[in-house]
Amino acid sequence: MSGYNKTIYKLGNESIDFSIYEEAKKYAIDYVKNIDSRNVYPTDKAIDNLTIFFEDMPESGAETFEILRMLNDYGSPATVAQTGGRYFGLVNGGAIPAALAAKWIADVWDQNAVLNVTSPIASALEDVCEKWIVNLLKLPQGTAVGFVGGSSAATLCGITAARNYLLKKKGYDVAKKGIFNAPPIRVVLSEEAHSTVFKALSILGLGSERVEMVKSDSQGRIDHSQIPALDDNTLLILQAGNVNTGAFDNFDLLCKEANAKGAWVHVDGAFGLWARVSDEFGHLTKSLSLADSWSVDAHKTLNVPYDCGIILCRNRTALTDALHMEGSYIIYSEKRDGMLYTMEMSRRARSVELWATLKSLGKNGVKALVENLCEKARYFADRLKDNGFEVLNDVCFNQVNVYVGDDTATQNILSAIQHSGVCWCGGASRFGKPFIRISVCSYKTTYEDIDMSVKAFVNAKNIICRIIV
Ligand SMILES: *Cc1c(COP(=O)(O)O)cnc(C)c1O
């Protein structure tokens, strides 16, 4: 045969050296084992060393061992140790062992979860996870579930379903006819809705400013006394877990009101929806099942590795109609075809690690996980108060907002904590007042981790206050 150069690439069965996988495994296990002895945030030196990656793209390929060595020697020190016990930034969950191990297997399988025909196992596990999660979160039987990258995508899917459904009721097919001649629909939400909600509204042509914005109360709940009259032309967006304070909107009042008027309710429950698993939080999520769609992350409170978000929609066809597409080569089956429930087509099989997490924890384990995070958030808040810090929010879930002295001192203390290497928290502000923002979200966090972190807070305070004096 002429015209085929078979020697250009070192690929093909004979040339796979399986010891590269052993090498990767060695580095990976070393990382997992020593996570708690790392600086929680990389040192300045580790970050400076990343310049090694900024080379011109090589003309010829490098050895795999060399690639792995670069990742281990220069990449790993510049990671944020967020799978350890003392990372309290954003609302980042850890990765429970069964989930991480299952994800390795899923990585090797490298399935495309687009259709049943492209991966029967991914399809089957999505099916199982759908049933388990609807049941676990006590949502209406038959609720459709899509597996997406995160709550941003989940919210986009949920609001798309809502928009299309509300307009369809008015006899307008927005999917085909577009947004420009559509009859207007109303969007009612809190001024403290998450920025991903505003992003979804802007992407969908609903406008991030063309909304009826409702004030929130001191805890960050939508002020229900200020809600405008709802009707069957309205999308009401509520929140289970304010991203800063962790507060929950009054679903009991608002979902009932919305149902009576025929409005669609979407709930952003990125981390807070998991409160549903525990009776302890029953009062916070009462009547939440009366909503129409919910977004939630498995990579936050549930401690599934990234990226694992979930959209749930009571009206199955409203979701699948909104996300449906066709192609001559797309073979839908009688079984579950994952792409019907998401924006994406090709996707990795997220259901593998999600299923492994639920199977490994069981209902009791999920409940214990959620209750533990909240218990530890309260412990963290109490120890800080004992040491002269002010806690601004009512710690109803896993978030703690901390203030000390004045705005400048708070910001300086936060910066000192971030540089301590002991723990890491972010900052935020509400109504112009900055604070240190703690999110207890990893199954790995122990009471000792919190004691160590409180010590870092106290040290930072002592240093900053001494400088000021
Ligand atoms: C994290 C978060 C989001 C965004 O979720 P991603 O998974 O990062 O896309 C949306 N809403 C709330 C309340 C969140 O905490």
mmCIF file of C-alpha atoms in Angstrom, residues 36 161 393 447:
data_model
loop_
_atom_site.group_PDB
_atom_site.id
_atom_site.type_symbol
_atom_site.label_atom_id
_atom_site.label_comp_id
_atom_site.label_asym_id
_atom_site.label_seq_id
_atom_site.Cartn_x
_atom_site.Cartn_y
_atom_site.Cartn_z
ATOM 1 C CA ASP A 36 -4.207 17.889 54.210
ATOM 2 C CA ALA A 161 -38.519 25.299 29.550
ATOM 3 C CA ASN A 393 -26.030 36.010 59.203
ATOM 4 C CA TYR A 447 -13.791 19.830 63.980
#
